Short mmCIF file of C-alpha atoms (C1' of nucleotides) in Angstrom, two decimals:
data_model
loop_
_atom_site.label_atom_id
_atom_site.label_comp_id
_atom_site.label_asym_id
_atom_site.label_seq_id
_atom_site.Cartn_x
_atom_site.Cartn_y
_atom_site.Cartn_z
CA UNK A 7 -7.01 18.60 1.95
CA UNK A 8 -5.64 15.30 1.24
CA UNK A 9 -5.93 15.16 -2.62
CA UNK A 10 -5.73 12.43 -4.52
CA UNK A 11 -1.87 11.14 -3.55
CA UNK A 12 -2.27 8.57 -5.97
CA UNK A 13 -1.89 10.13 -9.39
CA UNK A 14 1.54 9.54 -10.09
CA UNK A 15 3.80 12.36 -10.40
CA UNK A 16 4.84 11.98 -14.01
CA UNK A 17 1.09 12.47 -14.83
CA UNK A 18 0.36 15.91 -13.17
CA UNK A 19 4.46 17.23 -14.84
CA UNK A 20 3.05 16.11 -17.93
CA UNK A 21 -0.32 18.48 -17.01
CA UNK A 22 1.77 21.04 -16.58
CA UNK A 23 3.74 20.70 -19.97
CA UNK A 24 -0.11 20.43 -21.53
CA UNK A 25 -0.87 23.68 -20.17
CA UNK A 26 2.03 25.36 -21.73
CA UNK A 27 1.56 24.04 -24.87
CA UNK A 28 -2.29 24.68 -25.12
CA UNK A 29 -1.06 28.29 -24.18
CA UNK A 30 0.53 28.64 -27.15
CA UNK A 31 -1.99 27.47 -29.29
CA UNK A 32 -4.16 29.59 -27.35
CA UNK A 33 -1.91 32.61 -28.57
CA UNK A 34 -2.19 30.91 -31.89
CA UNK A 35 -5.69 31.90 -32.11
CA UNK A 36 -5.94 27.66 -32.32
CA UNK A 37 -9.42 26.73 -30.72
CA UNK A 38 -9.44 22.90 -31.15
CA UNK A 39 -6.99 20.25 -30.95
CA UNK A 40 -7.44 16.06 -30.61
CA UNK A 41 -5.26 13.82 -28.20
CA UNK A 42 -3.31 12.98 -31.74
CA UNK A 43 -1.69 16.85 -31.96
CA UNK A 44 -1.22 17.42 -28.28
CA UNK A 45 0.71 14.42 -28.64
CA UNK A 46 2.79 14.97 -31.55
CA UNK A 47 3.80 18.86 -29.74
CA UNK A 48 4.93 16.81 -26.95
CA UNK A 49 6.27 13.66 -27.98
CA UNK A 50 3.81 11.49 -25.89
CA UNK A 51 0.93 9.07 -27.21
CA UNK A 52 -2.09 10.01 -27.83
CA UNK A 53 -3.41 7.57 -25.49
CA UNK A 54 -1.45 8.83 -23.24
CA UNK A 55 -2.98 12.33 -23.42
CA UNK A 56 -6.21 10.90 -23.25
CA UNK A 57 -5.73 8.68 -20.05
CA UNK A 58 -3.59 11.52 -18.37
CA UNK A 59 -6.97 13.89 -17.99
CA UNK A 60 -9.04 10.50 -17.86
CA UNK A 61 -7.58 10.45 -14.38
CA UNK A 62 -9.49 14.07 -13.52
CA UNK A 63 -12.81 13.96 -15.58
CA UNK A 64 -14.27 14.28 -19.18
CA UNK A 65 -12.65 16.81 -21.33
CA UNK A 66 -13.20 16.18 -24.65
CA UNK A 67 -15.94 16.16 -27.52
CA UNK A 68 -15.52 12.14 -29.00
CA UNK A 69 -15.47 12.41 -32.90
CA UNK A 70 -14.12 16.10 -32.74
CA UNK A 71 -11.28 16.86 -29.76
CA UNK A 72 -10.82 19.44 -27.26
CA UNK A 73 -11.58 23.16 -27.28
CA UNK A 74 -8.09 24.62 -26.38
CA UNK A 75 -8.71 27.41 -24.33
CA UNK A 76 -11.54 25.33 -22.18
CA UNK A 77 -9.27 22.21 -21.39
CA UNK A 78 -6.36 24.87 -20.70
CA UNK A 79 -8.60 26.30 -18.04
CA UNK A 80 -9.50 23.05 -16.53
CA UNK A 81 -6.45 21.80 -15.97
CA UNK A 82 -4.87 25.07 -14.45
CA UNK A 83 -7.70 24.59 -12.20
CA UNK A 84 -6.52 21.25 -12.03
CA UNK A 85 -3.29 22.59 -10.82
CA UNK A 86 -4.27 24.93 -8.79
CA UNK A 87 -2.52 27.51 -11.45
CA UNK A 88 -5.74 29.11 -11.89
CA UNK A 89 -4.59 31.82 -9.08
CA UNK A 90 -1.78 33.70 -8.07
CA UNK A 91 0.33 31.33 -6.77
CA UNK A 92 2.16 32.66 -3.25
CA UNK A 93 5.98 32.22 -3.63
CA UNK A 94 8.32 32.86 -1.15
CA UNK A 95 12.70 32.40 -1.21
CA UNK A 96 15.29 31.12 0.90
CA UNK A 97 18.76 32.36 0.43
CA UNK A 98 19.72 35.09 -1.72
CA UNK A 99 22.85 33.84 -3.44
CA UNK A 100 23.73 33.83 -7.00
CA UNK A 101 21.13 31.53 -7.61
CA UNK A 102 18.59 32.63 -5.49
CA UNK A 103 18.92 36.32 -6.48
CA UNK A 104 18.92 34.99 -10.75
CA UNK A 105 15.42 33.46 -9.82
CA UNK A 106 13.93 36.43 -7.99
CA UNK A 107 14.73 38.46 -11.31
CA UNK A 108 14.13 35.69 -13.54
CA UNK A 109 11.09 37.00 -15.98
CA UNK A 110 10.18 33.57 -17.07
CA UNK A 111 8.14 32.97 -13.75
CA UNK A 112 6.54 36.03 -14.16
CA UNK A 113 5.56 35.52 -17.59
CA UNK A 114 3.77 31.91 -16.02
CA UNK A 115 2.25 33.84 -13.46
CA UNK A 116 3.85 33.15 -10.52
CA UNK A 117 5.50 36.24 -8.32
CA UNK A 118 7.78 35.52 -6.09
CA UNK A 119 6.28 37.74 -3.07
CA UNK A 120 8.82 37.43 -1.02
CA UNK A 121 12.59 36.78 -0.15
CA UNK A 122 14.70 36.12 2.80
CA UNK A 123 18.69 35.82 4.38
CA UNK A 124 20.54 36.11 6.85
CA UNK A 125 23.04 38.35 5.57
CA UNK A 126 22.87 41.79 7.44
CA UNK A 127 24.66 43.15 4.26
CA UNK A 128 21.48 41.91 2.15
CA UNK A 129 18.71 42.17 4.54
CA UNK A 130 16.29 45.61 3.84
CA UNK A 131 17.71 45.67 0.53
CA UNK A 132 15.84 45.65 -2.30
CA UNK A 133 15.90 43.22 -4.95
CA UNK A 134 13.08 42.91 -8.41
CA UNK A 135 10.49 44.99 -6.18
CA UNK A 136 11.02 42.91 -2.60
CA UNK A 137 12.53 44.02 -0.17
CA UNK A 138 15.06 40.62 1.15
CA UNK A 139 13.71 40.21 4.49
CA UNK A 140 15.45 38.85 8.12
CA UNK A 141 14.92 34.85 7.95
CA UNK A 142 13.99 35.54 11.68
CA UNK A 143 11.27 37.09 10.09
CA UNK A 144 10.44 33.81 8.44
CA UNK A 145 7.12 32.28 10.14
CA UNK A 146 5.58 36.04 10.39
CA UNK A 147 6.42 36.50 7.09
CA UNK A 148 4.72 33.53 5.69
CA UNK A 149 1.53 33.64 7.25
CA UNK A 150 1.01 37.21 7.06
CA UNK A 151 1.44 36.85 3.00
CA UNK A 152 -0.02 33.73 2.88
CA UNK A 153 2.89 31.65 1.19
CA UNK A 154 2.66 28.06 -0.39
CA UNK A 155 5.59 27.26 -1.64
CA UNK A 156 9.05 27.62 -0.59
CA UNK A 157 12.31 27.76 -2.73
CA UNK A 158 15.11 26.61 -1.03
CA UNK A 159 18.64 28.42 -2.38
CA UNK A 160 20.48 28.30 0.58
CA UNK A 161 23.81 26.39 1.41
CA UNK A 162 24.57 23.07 1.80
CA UNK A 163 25.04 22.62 5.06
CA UNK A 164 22.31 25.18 6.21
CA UNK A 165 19.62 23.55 3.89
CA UNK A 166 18.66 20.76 6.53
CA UNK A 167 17.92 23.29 9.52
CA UNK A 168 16.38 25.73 7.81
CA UNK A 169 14.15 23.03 5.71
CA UNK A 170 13.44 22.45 9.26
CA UNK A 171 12.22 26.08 10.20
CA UNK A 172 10.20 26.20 6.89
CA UNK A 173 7.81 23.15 7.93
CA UNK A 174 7.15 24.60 11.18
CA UNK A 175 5.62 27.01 9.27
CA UNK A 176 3.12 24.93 7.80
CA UNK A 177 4.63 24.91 4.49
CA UNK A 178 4.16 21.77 2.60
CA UNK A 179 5.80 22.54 -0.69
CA UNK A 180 9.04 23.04 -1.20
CA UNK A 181 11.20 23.34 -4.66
CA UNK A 182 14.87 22.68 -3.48
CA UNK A 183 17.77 23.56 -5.45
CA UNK A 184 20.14 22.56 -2.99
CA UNK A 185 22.33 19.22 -3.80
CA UNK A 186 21.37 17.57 -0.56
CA UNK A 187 18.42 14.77 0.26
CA UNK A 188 16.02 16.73 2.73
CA UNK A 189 14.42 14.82 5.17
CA UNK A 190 10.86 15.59 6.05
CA UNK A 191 7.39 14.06 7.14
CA UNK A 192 5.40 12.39 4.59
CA UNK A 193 2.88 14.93 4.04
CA UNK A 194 5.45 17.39 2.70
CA UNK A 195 6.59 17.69 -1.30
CA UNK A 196 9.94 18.37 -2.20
CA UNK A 197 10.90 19.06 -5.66
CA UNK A 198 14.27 18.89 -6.38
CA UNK A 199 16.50 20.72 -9.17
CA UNK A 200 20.33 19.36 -8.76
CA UNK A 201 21.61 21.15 -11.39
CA UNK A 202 25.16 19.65 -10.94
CA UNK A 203 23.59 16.44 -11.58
CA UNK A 204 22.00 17.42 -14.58
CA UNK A 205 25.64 18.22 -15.59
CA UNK A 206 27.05 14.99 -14.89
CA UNK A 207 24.28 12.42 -16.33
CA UNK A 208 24.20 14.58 -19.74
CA UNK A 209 28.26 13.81 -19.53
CA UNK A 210 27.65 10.03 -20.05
CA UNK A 211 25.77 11.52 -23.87
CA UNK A 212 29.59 13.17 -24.72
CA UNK A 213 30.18 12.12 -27.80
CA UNK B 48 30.83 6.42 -30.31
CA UNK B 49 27.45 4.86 -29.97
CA UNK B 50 27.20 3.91 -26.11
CA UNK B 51 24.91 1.49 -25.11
CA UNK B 52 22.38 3.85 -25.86
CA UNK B 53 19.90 1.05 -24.41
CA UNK B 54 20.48 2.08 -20.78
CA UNK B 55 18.02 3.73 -18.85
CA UNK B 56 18.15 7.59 -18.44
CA UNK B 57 16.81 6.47 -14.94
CA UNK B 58 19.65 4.46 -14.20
CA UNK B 59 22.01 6.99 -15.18
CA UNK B 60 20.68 9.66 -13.33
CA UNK B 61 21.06 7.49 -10.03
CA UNK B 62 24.40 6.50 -11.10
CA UNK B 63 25.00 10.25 -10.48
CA UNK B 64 23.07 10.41 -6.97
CA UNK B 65 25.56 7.16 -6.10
CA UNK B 66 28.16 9.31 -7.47
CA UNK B 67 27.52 12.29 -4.65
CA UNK B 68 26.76 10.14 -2.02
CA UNK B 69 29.95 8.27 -2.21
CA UNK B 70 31.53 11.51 -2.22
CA UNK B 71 29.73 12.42 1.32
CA UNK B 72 30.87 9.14 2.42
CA UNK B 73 34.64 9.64 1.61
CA UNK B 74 34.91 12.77 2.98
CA UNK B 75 33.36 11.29 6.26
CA UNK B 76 36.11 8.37 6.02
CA UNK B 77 33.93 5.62 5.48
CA UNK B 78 35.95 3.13 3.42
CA UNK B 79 33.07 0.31 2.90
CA UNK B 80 28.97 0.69 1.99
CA UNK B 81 26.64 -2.24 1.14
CA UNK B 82 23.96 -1.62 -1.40
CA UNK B 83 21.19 -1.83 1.45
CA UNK B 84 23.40 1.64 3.11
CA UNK B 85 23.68 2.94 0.00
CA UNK B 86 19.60 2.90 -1.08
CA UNK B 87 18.83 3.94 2.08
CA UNK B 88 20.98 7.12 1.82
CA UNK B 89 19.32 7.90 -1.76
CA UNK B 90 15.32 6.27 -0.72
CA UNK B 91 15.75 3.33 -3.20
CA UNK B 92 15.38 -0.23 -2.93
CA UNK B 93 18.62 -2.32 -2.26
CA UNK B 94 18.42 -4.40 -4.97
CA UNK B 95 18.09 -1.43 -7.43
CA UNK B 96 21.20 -0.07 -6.59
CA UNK B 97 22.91 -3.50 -7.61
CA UNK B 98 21.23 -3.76 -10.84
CA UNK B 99 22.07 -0.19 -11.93
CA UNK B 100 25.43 -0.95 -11.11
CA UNK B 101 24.95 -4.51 -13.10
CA UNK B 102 24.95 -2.73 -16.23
CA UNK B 103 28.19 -2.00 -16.04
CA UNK B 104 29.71 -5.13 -14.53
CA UNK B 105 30.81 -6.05 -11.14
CA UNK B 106 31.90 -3.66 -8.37
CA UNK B 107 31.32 -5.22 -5.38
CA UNK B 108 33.10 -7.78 -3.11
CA UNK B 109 29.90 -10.99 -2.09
CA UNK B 110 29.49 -10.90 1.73
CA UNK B 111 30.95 -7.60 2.54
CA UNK B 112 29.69 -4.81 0.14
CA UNK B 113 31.93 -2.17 -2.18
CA UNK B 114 34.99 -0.28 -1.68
CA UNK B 115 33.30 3.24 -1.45
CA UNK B 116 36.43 4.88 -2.96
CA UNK B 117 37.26 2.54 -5.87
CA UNK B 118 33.57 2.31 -6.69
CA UNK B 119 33.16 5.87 -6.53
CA UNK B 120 36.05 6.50 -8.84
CA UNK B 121 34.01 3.91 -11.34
CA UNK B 122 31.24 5.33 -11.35
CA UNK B 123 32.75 8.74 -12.01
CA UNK B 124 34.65 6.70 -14.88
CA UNK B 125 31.34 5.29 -16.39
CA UNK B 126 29.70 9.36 -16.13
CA UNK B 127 33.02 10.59 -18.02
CA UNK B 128 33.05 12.57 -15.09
CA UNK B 129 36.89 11.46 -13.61
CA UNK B 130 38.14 14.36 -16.12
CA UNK B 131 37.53 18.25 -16.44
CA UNK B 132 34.08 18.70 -18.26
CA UNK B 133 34.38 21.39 -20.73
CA UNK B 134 30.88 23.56 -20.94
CA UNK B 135 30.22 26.37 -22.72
CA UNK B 136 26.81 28.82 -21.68
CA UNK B 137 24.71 30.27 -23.74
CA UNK B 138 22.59 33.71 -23.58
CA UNK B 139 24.06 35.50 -20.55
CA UNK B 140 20.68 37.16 -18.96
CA UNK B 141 19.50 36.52 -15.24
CA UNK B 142 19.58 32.83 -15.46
CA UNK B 143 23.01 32.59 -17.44
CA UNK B 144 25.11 35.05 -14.83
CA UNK B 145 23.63 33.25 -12.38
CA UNK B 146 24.92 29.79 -13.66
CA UNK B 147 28.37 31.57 -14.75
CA UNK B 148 29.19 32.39 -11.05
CA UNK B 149 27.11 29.43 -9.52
CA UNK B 150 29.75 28.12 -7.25
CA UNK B 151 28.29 24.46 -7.28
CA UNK B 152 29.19 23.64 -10.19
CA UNK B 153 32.91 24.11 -9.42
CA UNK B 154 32.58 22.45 -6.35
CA UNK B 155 31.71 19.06 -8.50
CA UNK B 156 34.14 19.65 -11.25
CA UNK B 157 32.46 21.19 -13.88
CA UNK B 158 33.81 24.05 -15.73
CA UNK B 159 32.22 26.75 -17.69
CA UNK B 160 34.85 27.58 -19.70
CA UNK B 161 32.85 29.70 -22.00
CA UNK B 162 30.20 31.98 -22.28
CA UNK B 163 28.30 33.61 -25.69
CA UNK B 164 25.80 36.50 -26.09
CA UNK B 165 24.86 38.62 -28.83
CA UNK B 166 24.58 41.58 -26.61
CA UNK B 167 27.47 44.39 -27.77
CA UNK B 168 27.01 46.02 -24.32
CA UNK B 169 27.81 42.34 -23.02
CA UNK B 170 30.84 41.21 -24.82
CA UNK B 171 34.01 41.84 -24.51
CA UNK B 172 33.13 41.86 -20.43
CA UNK B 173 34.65 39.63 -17.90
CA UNK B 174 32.50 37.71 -15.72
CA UNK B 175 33.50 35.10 -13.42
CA UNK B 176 36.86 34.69 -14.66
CA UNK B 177 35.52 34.33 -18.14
CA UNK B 178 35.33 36.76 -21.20
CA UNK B 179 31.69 36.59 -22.84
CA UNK B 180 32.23 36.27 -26.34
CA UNK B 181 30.26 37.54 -29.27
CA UNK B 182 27.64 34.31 -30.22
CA UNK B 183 29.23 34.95 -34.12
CA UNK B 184 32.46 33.16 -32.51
CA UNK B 185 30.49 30.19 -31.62
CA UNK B 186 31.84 27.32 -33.94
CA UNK B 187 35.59 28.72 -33.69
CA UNK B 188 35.56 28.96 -30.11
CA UNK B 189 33.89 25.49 -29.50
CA UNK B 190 36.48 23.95 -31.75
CA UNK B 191 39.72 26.26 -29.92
CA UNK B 192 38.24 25.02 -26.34
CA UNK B 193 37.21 21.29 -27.38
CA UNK B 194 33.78 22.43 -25.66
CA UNK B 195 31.71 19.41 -25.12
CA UNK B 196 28.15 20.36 -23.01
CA UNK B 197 26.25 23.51 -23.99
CA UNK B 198 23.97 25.31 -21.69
CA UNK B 199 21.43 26.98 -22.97
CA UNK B 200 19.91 30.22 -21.31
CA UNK B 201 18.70 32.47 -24.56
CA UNK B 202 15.22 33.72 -24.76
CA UNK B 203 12.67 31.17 -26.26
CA UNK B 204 12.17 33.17 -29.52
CA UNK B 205 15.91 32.57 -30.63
CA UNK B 206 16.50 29.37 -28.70
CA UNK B 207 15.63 26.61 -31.62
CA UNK B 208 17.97 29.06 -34.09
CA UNK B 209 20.83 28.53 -31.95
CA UNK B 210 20.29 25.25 -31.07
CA UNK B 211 20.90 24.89 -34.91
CA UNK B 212 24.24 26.58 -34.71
CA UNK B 213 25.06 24.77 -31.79
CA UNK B 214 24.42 21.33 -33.72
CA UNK B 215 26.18 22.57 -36.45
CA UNK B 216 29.33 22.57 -34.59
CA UNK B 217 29.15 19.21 -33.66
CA UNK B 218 27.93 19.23 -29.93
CA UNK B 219 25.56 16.29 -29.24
CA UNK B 220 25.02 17.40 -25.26
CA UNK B 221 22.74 20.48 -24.64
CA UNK B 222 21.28 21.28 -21.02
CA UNK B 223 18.15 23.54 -22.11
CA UNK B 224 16.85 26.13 -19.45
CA UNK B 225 14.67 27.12 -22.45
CA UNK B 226 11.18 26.77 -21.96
CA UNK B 227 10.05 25.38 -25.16
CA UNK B 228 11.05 21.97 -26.60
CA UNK B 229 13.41 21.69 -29.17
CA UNK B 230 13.80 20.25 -32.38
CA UNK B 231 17.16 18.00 -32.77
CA UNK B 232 18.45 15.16 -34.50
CA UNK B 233 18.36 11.78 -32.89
CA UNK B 234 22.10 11.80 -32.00
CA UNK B 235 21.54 14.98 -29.84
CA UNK B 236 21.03 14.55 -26.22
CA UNK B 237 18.63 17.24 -25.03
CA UNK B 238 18.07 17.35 -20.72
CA UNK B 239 14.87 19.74 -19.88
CA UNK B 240 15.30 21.75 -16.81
CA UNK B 241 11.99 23.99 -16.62
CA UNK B 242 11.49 26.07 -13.60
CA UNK B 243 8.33 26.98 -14.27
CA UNK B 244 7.13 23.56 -14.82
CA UNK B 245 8.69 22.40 -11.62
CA UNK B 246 6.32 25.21 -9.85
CA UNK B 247 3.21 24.88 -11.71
CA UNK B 248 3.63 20.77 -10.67
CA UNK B 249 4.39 21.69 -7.03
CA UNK B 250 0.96 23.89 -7.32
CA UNK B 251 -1.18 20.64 -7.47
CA UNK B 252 0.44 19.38 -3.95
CA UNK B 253 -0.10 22.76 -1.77
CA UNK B 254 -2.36 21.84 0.74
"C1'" DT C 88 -25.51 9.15 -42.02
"C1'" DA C 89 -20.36 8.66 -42.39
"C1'" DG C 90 -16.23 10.11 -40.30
"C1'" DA C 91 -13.60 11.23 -36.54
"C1'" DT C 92 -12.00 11.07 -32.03
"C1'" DT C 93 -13.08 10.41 -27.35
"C1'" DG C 94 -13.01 7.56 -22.93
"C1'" DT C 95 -11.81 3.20 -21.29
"C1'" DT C 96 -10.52 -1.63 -21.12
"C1'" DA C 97 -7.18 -5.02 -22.34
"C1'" DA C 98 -2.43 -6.05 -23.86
"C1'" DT C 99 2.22 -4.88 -23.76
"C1'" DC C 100 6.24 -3.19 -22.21
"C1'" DG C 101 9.66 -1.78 -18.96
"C1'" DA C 102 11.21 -0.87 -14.53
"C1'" DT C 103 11.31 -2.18 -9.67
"C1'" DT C 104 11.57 -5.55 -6.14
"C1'" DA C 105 12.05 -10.22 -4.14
"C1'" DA C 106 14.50 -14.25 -3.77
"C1'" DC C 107 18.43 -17.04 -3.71
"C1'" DA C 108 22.60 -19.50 -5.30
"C1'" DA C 109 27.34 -18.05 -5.49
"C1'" DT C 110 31.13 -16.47 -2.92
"C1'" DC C 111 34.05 -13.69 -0.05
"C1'" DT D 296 33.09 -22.63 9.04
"C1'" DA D 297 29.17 -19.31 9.73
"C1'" DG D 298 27.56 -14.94 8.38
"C1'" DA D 299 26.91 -11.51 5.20
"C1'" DT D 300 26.15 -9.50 0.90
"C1'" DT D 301 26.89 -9.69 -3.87
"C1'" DG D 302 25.23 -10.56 -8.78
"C1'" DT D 303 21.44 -12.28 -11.23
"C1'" DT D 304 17.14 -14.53 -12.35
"C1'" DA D 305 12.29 -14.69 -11.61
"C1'" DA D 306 8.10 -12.34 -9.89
"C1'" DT D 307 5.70 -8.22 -9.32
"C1'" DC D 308 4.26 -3.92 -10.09
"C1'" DG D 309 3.17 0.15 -12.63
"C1'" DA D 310 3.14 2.81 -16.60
"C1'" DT D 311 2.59 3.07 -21.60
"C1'" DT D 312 0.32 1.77 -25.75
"C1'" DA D 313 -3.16 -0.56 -28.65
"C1'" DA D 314 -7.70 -1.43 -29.64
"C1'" DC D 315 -12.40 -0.47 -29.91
"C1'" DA D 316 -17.22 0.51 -28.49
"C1'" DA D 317 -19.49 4.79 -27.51
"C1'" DT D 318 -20.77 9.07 -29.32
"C1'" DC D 319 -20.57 13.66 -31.22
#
DNA sequence: TAGATTGTTAATCGATTAACAATC
DNA sequence: TAGATTGTTAATCGATTAACAATC
């Protein structure tokens, strides 16, 4: 399982932004494009392009460029993207309940396939097609459906414990929008989104 | 106005991390932190945390380490951030509620004091304190409120229109939950936050 | 074939880390 | 004073870009 842990991070975000942007030239009806264009749409060098899928195989025709649709497919295999990816959320708050309904997941592919509190008021409900489930349920849950990845929306000062919980599981994956440094073993990837700090570093641009 | 736009974005972006973890440390009544405590609380190297704050001149005391208040309140000085942040929302759907009632925000400071749709059904309704305006108000009500950030949760077709209208205004700071890049002059500071980038990179580390 | 663009190596650039004199 | 840690310069590391032979 241990995949290549030395391709640097800001390589395999930048796959990601390839694939979306060779989707929509892929909805364009586009069928080639060279390192030059994929650049420009992105604001990265060409070279760049070029030595990003360097670092996963041969894509590309020399002298003419790469057939869109084909390198798209590639790399969501390169991803893993290529499949329905297994979601599963912690903490149905404001912000956890906005992502369960938020379409632009779906629209990627990726479902959300199940949520979990520990509300009583919230539990059984349903909520975008899931019913919000008792996080005692929580290791059951995720190996019955099979979950990857975990998003954490829970509160501050629960976020360590049930981080915790979550990699007793077996889950190594875990997107956490919670404004708190999780500690975990090495083999497990956290993600974060602060979006207060996002806030805060765009304040030093003020004009 | 031009700041020393020569600064790292990285740098920056710490100086906010610093910025939090003070705050933990204040509330826990620690009074002094050395650069080695201080990368070890964020996972960065001692001598990084020194040079970031080296851009900016000197905080720290030789042989015993910084004040964590006063350097705190420095830092926050340096951000902008040591005065009410005036943010207006954009394109109140899933996402946009969600940010409107998202209590961390408040809990650092930051203040949506506005929020815009184009939805008839929408405006003219309160929601978290605030009255969603009609998006036709957007210039006069930026102006009124001295609105300084944008945040921008409108659905990718219309989301390069209105960032048009929103430079128009004369905002230069836009947090984009917009899934598509957008076009701006150089003077506009555009931060990415893309959710479904964040899981399609996470996809690549599931074991 | 001539033209174009890849894949890849070498050069450059920038960011991180180590080291240490200055100093509290 | 001795010990500790800063601020800063120099060394290292890694990532980006340029250049070009290979090749379609």
């Amino acid at each position: 399982m241990g995949r290549n842990q030395d391709i640097p991070k800001a390589v395999i975000k930048r796959l990601s932004l390839y694939s979306r942007v060779l989707q929509n030239l892929e909805i364009k009806n586009v069928q080639k494009v060279s390192s030059k264009e994929l650049g420009e749409l992105l604001g990265v060098n060409s070279a760049q392009v070029r030595k990003d899928l360097a670092y996963f195989g041969q894509f590309g025709v020399p002298g003419f460029g790469y057939y869109v649709s084909e390198l798209r497919s590639k790399i969501k295999k390169i991803l893993r993207t290529d499949r329905p990816l297994k979601i599963g959320l912690i903490g149905v708050g404001n912000l956890g309940s906005a992502l369960l309904s938020y379409t632009g997941f779906k629209k990627q592919g990726f479902h959300i396939i199940a949520a979990f509190d520990n509300d009583k008021r919230k539990i059984g409900k349903k909520h975008s097609d899931i019913i919000i489930q008792d996080i005692a349920n929580l290791e059951k849950t995720i190996k019955e459906k099979g979950i990857e990845i975990i998003i954490l929306t829970v509160p501050v000062e629960k976020a360590q414990e049930i981080t915790n919980n979550v990699i007793d599981t077996g889950i190594t994956t875990i997107l956490n929008f919670v404004p708190i440094r999780l500690i975990v073993p090495d083999y497990v990837r956290v993600h974060y989104v602060d979006l207060s700090i996002e806030i805060e570093s765009l304040s030093y641009y003020v004009k």
